[in-house]
Short mmCIF file of C-alpha atoms in Angstrom, two decimals:
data_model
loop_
_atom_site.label_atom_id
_atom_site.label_comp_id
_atom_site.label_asym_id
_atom_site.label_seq_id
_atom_site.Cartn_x
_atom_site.Cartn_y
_atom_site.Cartn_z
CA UNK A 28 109.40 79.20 85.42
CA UNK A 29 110.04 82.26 83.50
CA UNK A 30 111.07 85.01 85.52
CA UNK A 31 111.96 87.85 82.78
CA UNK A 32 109.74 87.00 79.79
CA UNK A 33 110.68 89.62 77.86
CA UNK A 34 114.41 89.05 78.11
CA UNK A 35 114.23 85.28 78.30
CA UNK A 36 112.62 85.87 74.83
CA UNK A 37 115.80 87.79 73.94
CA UNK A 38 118.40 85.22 74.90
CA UNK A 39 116.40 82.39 72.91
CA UNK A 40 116.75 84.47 69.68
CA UNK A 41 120.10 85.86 70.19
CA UNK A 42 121.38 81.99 71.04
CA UNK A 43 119.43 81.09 67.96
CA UNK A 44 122.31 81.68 65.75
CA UNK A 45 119.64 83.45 62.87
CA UNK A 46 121.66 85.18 60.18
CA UNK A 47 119.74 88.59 60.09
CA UNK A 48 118.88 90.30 57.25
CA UNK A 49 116.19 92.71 59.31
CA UNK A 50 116.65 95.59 61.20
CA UNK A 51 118.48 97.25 62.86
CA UNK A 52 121.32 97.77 60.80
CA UNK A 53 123.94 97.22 63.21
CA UNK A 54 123.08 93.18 62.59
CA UNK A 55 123.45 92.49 65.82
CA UNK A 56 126.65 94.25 66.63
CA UNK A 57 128.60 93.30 63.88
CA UNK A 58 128.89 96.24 62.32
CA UNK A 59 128.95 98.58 65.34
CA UNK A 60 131.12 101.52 65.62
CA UNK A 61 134.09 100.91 67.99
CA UNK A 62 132.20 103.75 70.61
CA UNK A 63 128.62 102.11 70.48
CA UNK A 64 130.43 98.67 71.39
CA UNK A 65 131.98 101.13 74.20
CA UNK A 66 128.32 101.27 75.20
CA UNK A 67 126.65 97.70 75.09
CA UNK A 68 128.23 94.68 75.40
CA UNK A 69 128.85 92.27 72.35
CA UNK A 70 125.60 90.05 73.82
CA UNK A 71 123.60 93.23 74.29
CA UNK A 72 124.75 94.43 70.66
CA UNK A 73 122.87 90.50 70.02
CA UNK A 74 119.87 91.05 71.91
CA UNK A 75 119.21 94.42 69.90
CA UNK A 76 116.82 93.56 67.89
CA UNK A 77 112.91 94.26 67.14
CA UNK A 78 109.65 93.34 65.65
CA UNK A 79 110.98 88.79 65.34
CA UNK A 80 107.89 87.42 65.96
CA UNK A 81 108.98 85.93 69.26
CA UNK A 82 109.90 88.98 70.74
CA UNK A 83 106.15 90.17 70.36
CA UNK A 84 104.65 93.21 69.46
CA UNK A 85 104.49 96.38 72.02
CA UNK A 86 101.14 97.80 70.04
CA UNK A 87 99.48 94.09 69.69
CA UNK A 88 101.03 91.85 72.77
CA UNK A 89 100.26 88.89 72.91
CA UNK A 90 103.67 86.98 74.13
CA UNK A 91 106.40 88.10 76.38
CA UNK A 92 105.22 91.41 76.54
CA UNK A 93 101.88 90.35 77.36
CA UNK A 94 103.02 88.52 80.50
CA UNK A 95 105.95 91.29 81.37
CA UNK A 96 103.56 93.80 81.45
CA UNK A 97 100.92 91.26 83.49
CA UNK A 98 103.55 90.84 86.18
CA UNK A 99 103.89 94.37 86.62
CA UNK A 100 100.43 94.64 87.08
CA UNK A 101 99.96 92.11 89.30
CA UNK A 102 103.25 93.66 91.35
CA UNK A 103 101.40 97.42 91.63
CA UNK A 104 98.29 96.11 92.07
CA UNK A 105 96.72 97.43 88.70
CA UNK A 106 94.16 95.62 86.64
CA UNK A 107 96.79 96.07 83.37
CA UNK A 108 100.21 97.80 82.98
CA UNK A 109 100.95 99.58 79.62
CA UNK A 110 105.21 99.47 79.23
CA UNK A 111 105.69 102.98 77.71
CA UNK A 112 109.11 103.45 76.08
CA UNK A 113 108.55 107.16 75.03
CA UNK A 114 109.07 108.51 78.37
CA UNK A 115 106.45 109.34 81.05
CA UNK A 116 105.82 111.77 79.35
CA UNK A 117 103.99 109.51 76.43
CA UNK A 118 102.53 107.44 79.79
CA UNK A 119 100.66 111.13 81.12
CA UNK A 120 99.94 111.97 77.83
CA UNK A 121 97.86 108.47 77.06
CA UNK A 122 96.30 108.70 80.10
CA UNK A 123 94.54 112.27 79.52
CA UNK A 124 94.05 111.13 75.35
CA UNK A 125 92.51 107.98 76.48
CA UNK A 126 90.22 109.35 79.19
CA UNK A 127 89.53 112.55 77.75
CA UNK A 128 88.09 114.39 74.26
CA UNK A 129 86.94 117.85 73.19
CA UNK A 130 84.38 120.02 75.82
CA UNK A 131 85.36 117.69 78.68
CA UNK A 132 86.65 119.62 81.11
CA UNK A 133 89.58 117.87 83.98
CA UNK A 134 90.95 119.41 86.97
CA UNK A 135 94.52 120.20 87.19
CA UNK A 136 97.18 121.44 89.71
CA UNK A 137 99.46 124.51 87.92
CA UNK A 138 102.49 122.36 88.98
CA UNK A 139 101.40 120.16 86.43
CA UNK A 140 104.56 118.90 84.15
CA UNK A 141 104.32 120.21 80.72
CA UNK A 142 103.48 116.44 79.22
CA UNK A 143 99.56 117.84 80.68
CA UNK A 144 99.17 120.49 78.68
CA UNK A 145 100.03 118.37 75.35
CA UNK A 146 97.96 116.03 76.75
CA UNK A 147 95.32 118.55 76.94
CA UNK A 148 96.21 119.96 73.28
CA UNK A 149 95.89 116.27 71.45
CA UNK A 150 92.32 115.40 73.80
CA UNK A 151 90.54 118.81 73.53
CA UNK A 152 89.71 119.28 76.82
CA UNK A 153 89.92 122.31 79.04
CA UNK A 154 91.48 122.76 82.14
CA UNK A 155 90.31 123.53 85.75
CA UNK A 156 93.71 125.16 87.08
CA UNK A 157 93.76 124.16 90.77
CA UNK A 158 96.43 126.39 93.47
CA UNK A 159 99.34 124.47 94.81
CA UNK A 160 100.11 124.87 98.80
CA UNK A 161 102.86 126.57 99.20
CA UNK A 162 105.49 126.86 102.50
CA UNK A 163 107.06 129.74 102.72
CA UNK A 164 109.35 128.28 105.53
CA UNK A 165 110.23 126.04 103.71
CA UNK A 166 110.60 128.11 100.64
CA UNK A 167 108.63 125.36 98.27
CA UNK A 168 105.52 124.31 97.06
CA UNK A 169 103.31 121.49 98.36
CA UNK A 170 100.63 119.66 96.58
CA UNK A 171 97.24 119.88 96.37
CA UNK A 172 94.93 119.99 99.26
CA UNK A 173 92.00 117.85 99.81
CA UNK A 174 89.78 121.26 100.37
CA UNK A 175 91.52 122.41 97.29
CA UNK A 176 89.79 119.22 95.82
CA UNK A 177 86.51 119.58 97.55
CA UNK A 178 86.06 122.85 96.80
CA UNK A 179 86.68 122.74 93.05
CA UNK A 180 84.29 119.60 92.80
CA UNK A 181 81.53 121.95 94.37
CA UNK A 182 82.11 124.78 91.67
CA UNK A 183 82.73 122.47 88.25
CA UNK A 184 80.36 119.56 89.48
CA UNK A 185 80.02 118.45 85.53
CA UNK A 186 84.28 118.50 85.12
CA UNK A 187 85.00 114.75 84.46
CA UNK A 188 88.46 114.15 85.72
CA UNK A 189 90.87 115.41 87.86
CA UNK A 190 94.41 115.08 87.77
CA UNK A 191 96.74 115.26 90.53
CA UNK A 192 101.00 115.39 90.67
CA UNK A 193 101.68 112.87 93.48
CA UNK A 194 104.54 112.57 94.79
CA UNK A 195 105.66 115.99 93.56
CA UNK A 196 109.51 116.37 92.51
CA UNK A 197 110.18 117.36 96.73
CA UNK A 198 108.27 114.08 97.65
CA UNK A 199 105.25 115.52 99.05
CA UNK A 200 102.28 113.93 98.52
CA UNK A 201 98.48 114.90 98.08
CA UNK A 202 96.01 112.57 100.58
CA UNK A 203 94.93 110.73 97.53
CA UNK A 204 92.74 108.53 99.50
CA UNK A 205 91.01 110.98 100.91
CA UNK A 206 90.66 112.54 97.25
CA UNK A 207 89.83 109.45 95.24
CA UNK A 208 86.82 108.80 97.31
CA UNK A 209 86.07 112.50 96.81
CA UNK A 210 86.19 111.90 93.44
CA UNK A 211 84.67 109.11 92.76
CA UNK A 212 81.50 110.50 94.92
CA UNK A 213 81.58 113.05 92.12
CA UNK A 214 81.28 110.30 89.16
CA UNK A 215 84.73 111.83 88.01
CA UNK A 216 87.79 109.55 87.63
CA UNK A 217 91.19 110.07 89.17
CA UNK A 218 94.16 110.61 87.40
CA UNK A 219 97.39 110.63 89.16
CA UNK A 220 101.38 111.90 87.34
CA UNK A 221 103.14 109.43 89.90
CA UNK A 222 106.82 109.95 87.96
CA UNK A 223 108.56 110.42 91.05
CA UNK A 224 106.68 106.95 92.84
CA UNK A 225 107.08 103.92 91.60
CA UNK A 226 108.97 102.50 94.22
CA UNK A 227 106.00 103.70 97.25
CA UNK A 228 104.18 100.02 96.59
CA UNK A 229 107.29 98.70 98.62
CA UNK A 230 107.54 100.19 102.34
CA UNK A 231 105.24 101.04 104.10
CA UNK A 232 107.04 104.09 105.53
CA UNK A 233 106.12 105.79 102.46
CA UNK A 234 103.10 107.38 101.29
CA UNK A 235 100.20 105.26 99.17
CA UNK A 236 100.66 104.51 96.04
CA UNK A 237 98.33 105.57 93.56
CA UNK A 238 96.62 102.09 92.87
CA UNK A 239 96.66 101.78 96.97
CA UNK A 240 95.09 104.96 96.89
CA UNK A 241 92.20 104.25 94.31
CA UNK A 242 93.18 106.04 91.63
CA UNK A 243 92.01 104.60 87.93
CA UNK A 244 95.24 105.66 85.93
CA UNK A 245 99.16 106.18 87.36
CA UNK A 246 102.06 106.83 84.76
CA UNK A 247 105.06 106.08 86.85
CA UNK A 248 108.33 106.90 85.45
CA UNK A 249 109.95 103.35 86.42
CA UNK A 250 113.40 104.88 85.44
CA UNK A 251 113.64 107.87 87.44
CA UNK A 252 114.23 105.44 91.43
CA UNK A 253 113.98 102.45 90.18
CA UNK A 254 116.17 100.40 88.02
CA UNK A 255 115.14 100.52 84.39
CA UNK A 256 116.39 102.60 81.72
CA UNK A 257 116.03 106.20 80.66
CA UNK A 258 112.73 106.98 79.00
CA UNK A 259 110.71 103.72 80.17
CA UNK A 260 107.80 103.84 82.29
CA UNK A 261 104.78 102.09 82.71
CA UNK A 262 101.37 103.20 82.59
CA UNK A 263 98.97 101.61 85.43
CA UNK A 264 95.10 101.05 84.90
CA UNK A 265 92.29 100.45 87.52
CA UNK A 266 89.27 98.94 85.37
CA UNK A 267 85.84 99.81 85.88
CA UNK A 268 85.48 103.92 84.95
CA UNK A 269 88.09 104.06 82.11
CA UNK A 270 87.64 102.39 79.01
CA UNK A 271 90.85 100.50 78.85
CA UNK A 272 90.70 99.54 74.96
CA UNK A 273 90.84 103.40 74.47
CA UNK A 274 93.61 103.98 76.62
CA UNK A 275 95.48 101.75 74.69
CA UNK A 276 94.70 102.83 71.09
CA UNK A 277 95.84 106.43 72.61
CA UNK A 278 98.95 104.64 73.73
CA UNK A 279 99.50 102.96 71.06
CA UNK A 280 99.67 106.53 69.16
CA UNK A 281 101.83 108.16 71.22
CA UNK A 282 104.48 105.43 70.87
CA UNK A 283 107.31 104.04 68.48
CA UNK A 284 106.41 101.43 66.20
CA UNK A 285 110.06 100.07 66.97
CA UNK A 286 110.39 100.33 70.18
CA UNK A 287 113.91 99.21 71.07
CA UNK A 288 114.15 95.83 72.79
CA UNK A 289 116.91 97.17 75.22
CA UNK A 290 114.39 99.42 77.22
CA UNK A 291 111.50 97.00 76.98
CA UNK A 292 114.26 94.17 78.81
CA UNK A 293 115.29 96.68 81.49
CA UNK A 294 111.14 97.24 82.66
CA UNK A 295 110.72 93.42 82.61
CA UNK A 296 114.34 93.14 85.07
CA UNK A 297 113.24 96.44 87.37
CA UNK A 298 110.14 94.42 87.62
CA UNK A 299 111.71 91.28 88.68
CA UNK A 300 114.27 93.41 90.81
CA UNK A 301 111.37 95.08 92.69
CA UNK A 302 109.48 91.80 93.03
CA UNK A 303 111.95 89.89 94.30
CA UNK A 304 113.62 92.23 96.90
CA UNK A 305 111.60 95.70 96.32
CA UNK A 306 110.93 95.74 99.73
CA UNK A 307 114.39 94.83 101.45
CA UNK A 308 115.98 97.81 98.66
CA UNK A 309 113.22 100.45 99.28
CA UNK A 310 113.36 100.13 103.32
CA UNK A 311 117.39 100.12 103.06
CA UNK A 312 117.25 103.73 100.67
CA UNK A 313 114.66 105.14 103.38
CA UNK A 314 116.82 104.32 106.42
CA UNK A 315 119.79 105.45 104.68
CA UNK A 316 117.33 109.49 103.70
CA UNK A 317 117.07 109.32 107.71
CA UNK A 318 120.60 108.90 108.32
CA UNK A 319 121.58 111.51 105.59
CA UNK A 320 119.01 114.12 107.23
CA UNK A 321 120.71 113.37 110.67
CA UNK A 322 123.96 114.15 109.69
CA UNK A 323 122.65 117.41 107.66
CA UNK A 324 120.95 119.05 110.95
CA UNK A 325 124.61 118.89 112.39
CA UNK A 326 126.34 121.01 109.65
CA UNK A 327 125.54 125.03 110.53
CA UNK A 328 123.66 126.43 107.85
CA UNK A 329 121.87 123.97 106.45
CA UNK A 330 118.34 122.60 106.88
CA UNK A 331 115.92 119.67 106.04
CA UNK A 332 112.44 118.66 106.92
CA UNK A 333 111.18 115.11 107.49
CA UNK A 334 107.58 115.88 107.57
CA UNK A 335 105.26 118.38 105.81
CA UNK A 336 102.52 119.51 107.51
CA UNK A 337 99.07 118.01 106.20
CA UNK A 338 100.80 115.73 103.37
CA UNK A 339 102.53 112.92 103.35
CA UNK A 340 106.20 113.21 102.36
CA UNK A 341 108.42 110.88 100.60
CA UNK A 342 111.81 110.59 102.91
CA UNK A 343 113.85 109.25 99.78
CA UNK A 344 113.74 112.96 98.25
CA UNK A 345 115.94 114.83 100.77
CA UNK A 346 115.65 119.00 100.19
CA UNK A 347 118.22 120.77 101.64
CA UNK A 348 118.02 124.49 102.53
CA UNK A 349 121.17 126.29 101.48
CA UNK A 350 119.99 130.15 102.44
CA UNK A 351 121.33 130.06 105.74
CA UNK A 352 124.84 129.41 104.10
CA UNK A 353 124.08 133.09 101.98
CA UNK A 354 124.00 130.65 99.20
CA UNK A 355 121.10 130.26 96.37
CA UNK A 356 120.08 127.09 95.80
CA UNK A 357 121.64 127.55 91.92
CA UNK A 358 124.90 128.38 93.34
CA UNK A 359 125.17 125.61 95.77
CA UNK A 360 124.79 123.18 93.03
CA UNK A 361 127.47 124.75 90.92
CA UNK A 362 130.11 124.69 93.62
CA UNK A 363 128.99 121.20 94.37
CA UNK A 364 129.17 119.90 90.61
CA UNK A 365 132.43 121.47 89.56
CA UNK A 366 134.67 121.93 92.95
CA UNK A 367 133.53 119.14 95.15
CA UNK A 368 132.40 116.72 92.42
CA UNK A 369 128.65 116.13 93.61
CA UNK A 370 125.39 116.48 91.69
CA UNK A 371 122.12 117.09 92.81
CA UNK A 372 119.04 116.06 91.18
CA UNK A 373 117.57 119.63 90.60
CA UNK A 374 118.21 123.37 92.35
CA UNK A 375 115.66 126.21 93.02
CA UNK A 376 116.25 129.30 94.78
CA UNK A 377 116.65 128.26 98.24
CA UNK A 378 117.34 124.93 98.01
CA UNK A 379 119.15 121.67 96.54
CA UNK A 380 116.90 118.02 96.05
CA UNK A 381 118.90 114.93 96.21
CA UNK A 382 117.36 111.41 95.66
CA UNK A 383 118.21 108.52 97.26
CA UNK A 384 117.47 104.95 95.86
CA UNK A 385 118.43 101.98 96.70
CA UNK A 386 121.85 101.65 94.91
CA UNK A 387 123.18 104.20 97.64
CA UNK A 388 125.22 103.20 100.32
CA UNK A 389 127.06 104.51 103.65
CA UNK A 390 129.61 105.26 101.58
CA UNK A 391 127.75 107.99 99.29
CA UNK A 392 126.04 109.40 101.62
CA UNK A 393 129.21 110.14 103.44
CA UNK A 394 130.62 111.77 100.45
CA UNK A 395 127.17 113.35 100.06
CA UNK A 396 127.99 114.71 103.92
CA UNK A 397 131.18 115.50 103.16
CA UNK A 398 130.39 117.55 100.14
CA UNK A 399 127.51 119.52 101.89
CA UNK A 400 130.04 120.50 104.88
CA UNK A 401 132.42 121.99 102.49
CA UNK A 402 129.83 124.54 100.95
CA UNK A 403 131.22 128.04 101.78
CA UNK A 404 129.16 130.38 103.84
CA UNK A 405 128.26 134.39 102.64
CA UNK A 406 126.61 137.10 103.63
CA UNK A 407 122.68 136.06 104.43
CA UNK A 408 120.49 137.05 101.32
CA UNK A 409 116.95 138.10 101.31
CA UNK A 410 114.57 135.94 98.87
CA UNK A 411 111.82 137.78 96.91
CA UNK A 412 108.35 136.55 98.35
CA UNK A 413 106.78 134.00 96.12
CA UNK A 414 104.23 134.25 93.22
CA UNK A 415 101.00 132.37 94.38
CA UNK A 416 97.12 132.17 93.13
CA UNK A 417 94.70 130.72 95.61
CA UNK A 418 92.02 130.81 92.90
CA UNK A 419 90.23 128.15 91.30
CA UNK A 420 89.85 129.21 87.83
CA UNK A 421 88.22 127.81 84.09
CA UNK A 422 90.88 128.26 81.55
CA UNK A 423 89.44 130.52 78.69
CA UNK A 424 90.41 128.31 75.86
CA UNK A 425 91.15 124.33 75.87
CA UNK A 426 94.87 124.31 75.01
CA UNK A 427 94.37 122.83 71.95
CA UNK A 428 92.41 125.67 70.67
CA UNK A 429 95.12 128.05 72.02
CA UNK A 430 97.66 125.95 69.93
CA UNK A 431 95.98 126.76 66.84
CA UNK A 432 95.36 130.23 66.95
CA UNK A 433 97.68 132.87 65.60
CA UNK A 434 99.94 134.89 67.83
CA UNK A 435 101.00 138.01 69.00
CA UNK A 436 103.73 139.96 71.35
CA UNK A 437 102.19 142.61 73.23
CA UNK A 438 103.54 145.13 76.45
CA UNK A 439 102.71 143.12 79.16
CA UNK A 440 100.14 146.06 80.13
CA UNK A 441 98.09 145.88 77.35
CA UNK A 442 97.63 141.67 78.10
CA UNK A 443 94.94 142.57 80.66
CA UNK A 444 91.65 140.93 79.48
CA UNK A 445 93.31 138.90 76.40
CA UNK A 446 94.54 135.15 76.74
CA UNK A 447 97.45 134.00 77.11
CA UNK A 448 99.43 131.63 74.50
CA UNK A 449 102.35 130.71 76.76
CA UNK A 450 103.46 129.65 80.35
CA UNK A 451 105.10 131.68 82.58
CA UNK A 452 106.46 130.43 85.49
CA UNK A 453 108.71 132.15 88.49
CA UNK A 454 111.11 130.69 90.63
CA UNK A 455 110.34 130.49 93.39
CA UNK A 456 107.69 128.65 93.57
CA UNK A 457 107.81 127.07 90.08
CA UNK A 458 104.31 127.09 89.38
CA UNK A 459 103.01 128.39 86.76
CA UNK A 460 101.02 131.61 87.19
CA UNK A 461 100.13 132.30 83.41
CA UNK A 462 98.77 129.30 81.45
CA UNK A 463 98.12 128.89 77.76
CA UNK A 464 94.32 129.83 77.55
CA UNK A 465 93.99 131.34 80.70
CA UNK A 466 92.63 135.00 80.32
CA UNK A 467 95.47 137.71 81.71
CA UNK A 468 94.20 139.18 84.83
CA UNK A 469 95.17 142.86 86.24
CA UNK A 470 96.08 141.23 89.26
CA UNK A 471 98.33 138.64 87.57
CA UNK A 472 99.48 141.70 85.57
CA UNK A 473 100.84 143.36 89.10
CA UNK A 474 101.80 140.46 90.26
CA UNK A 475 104.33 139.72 87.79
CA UNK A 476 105.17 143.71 87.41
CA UNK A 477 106.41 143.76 91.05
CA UNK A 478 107.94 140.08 90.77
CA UNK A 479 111.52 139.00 90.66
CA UNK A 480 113.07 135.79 90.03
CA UNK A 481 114.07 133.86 87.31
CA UNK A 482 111.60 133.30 84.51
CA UNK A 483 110.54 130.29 82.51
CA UNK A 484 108.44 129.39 79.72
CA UNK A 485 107.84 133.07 78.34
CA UNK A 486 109.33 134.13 75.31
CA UNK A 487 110.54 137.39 76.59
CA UNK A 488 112.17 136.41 79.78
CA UNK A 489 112.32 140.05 80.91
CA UNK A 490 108.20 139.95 80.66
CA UNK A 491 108.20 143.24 79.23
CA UNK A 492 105.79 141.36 77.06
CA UNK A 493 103.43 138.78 76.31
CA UNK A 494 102.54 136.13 73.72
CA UNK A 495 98.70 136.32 73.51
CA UNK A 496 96.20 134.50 71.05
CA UNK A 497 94.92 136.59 67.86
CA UNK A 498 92.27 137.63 66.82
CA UNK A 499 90.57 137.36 69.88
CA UNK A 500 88.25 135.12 70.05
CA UNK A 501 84.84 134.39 71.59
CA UNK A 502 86.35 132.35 74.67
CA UNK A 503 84.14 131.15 77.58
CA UNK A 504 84.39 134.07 80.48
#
């Protein structure tokens, strides 16, 4: 029985003995550099090779690809599986090309990673910008509600998709249940950014997965807690309201035509991996997220939540509080990266996110501990309220048009009533609050005159100005 297709396919060619005279150039490590072989091993300098017939094709499979990519599918209980090695990114990107084309118009939260909005720019359609929950306890934002949902469906009825960030980067999740039968009620189909949860199909202490949940497309980013390499990621599809061929022609677009055989191996092991002990490794990291939040409620200063009220919440992402320690959440991960030798997976204003998968042990979270009870403690510091929008609103322009019209810089007063050609983004909360094609409000305008925080996306991080679309055009209102 074949248990790794792809990389039992590898290990017959390599053990072939073939003389090469194909790519790469490398020939199968023989002429590697001296660092590169510092990299890969002499057999997986071998294996490195692409487009032999009996390593099939990633755009036409038909082979071991073919039945890597049918495990996985099988595993997440998804009609297919697409293995994307361009990154989730290419994975959210195929989803909205393959679903989506010019007038349509999809729902999406402003948390949405930036992957959406070129998404949105290569399919044509126009976004539905739906408010993110935000706790100001806490001091982070949420997901999307399932009023949120319910509400928007009531005022854009004819929008044919919605797409939803679940988990977020903090773990917490939007009720997609709930939401997919929403939905589908509507006759729209469900599109779900599920980077951060490709490991929830394997405990049941964590929230639904997206398949679980209904939805008809997940891009998981099978790298980012699971075991695979950088930049892979699979793409998971429900049939029945997609049109799958399309899905994969937009794929197919978005990615290499020589993919590297390395990354396509390490989906096909992480699949094997997950199948063969996912659920013993997923349980272990969750117990170990519980053990690290007991131990951080001990050390003064320092807080983190196990629950969320009204969403789920992943316990493998554990956010830590720093602000009772005086401490940003920035500076907190500086001291920890370059005194006490410790690196978090991201920092916002008030707080530090660590991830825990299953190749942690007692051992690392103790240093984790450890590290955490050494941050120094200042002076308590007052954090500038966040920048929210509970409205549901029509972007102006699809981004795609926005792309393609000429630009100015203007004072950020004189914005009012023109649309925007760039993101702007505060932390906190790290949602957007200006979107390319959104029309600039006056109230956005005061908003972001009386703001403070570090900006993002803008070209003028100071926001004395504003990159706006010229001439202006017709735009919907």
């Amino acid at each position: 029985m074949i248990l790794a297709p792809i990389i039992e396919a590898m290990r017959r060619y390599s053990a072939d003995a073939v003389t090469p005279f194909h790519t790469p150039g490398h020939k199968q490590g023989r002429g590697a550099h001296e660092l590169l072989r510092e990299l890969l091993t002499a057999e997986g300098l071998r294996r490195e090779v692409s487009l032999m017939e009996e390593l099939d094709d990633l755009h036409e499979p038909h082979a071991c690809i073919m039945e890597a990519q049918n495990l996985a599918a099988r595993l997440w209980h998804a009609d297919e599986c697409l293995f994307m090695v361009n990154g989730t990114t290419s994975a959210v990107q195929a989803m909205i090309f393959g679903t989506l084309g010019a007038g349509d118009l999809v729902m999406i939260p402003r948390n949405a990673h930036r992957s959406v909005i070129a998404g949105l720019i290569l399919s044509g359609a126009t976004p539905i910008f739906l408010p993110v929950e935000f706790d100001a306890e806490l001091n982070l934002p949420l997901n999307v509600s399932t009023s949120t949902i319910e509400r928007a469906i009531k005022l854009f009825p004819q929008a044919k998709a919605v797409l939803l960030v679940s988990p977020n980067y903090y773990g917490v999740a939007a009720n997609l249940p709930a939401i997919a039968k929403l939905v589908h009620a509507a006759g729209m189909i469900l599109l779900v950014d599920e980077a951060h949860g490709a490991h929830l199909r394997f405990c049941a202490e964590l929230p639904p997965s997206a398949m679980d949940s209904g939805a008809d497309l997940a891009a998981q980013s099978t790298h980012k807690i699971l075991g695979s390499l950088t930049q892979t990621s699979m793409l998971m599809i429900r049939r029945g309201l997609v049109e799958v061929e399309r899905i994969k022609r937009a794929a197919s677009l978005l990615q290499t035509t020589s993919p590297n055989q390395l990354l396509l191996a390490s989906l096909d092991a992480a699949r094997l991996q997950m199948e063969t002990d996912g659920h013993t490794l997923i349980q272990a990291a969750v117990e170990l997220s519980q053990r690290l939040r007991a131990g951080i409620k001990k050390i003064h200063g320092l807080k983190s939540f196990d629950a969320v009220k009204n969403f789920a919440l992943d316990p493998t992402k554990v956010t830590v509080n720093v602000s009772g320690l005086g401490l940003t959440g920035r500076e907190a991960e500086e001291i920890l990266r370059y005194k006490l030798k410790v690196q978090c997976e991201l920092s916002d204003a008030a707080n530090l996110l660590f991830l825990i998968t299953y190749a942690d042990s007692d051992a690392t979270i103790a240093t984790l501990l450890d590290a955490l009870s050494r941050l120094p403690s200042r002076p308590p510091i007052e954090l500038m309220p966040p920048l929210t929008t509970e409205e549901i609103s029509l972007a102006a322009l699809s981004p795609r048009e926005t792309f393609y019209l000429p630009v100015e810089v203007v004072p950020l007063r004189k914005s009012v009533g023109r649309i925007c050609a760039e993101e702007v983004t505060f932390y906190p909360p790290g949602i957007p609050l200006l979107m390319p094609g959104e029309r600039v409000s006056a109230q956005v305008v005061e908003l972001i005159r009386q703001a403070g925080g570090r900006v993002i996306g803008a070209s003028d991080p100071s926001l004395a100005t504003l990159k706006v679309t010229l001439p202006e055009p017709a735009g919907r209102s």
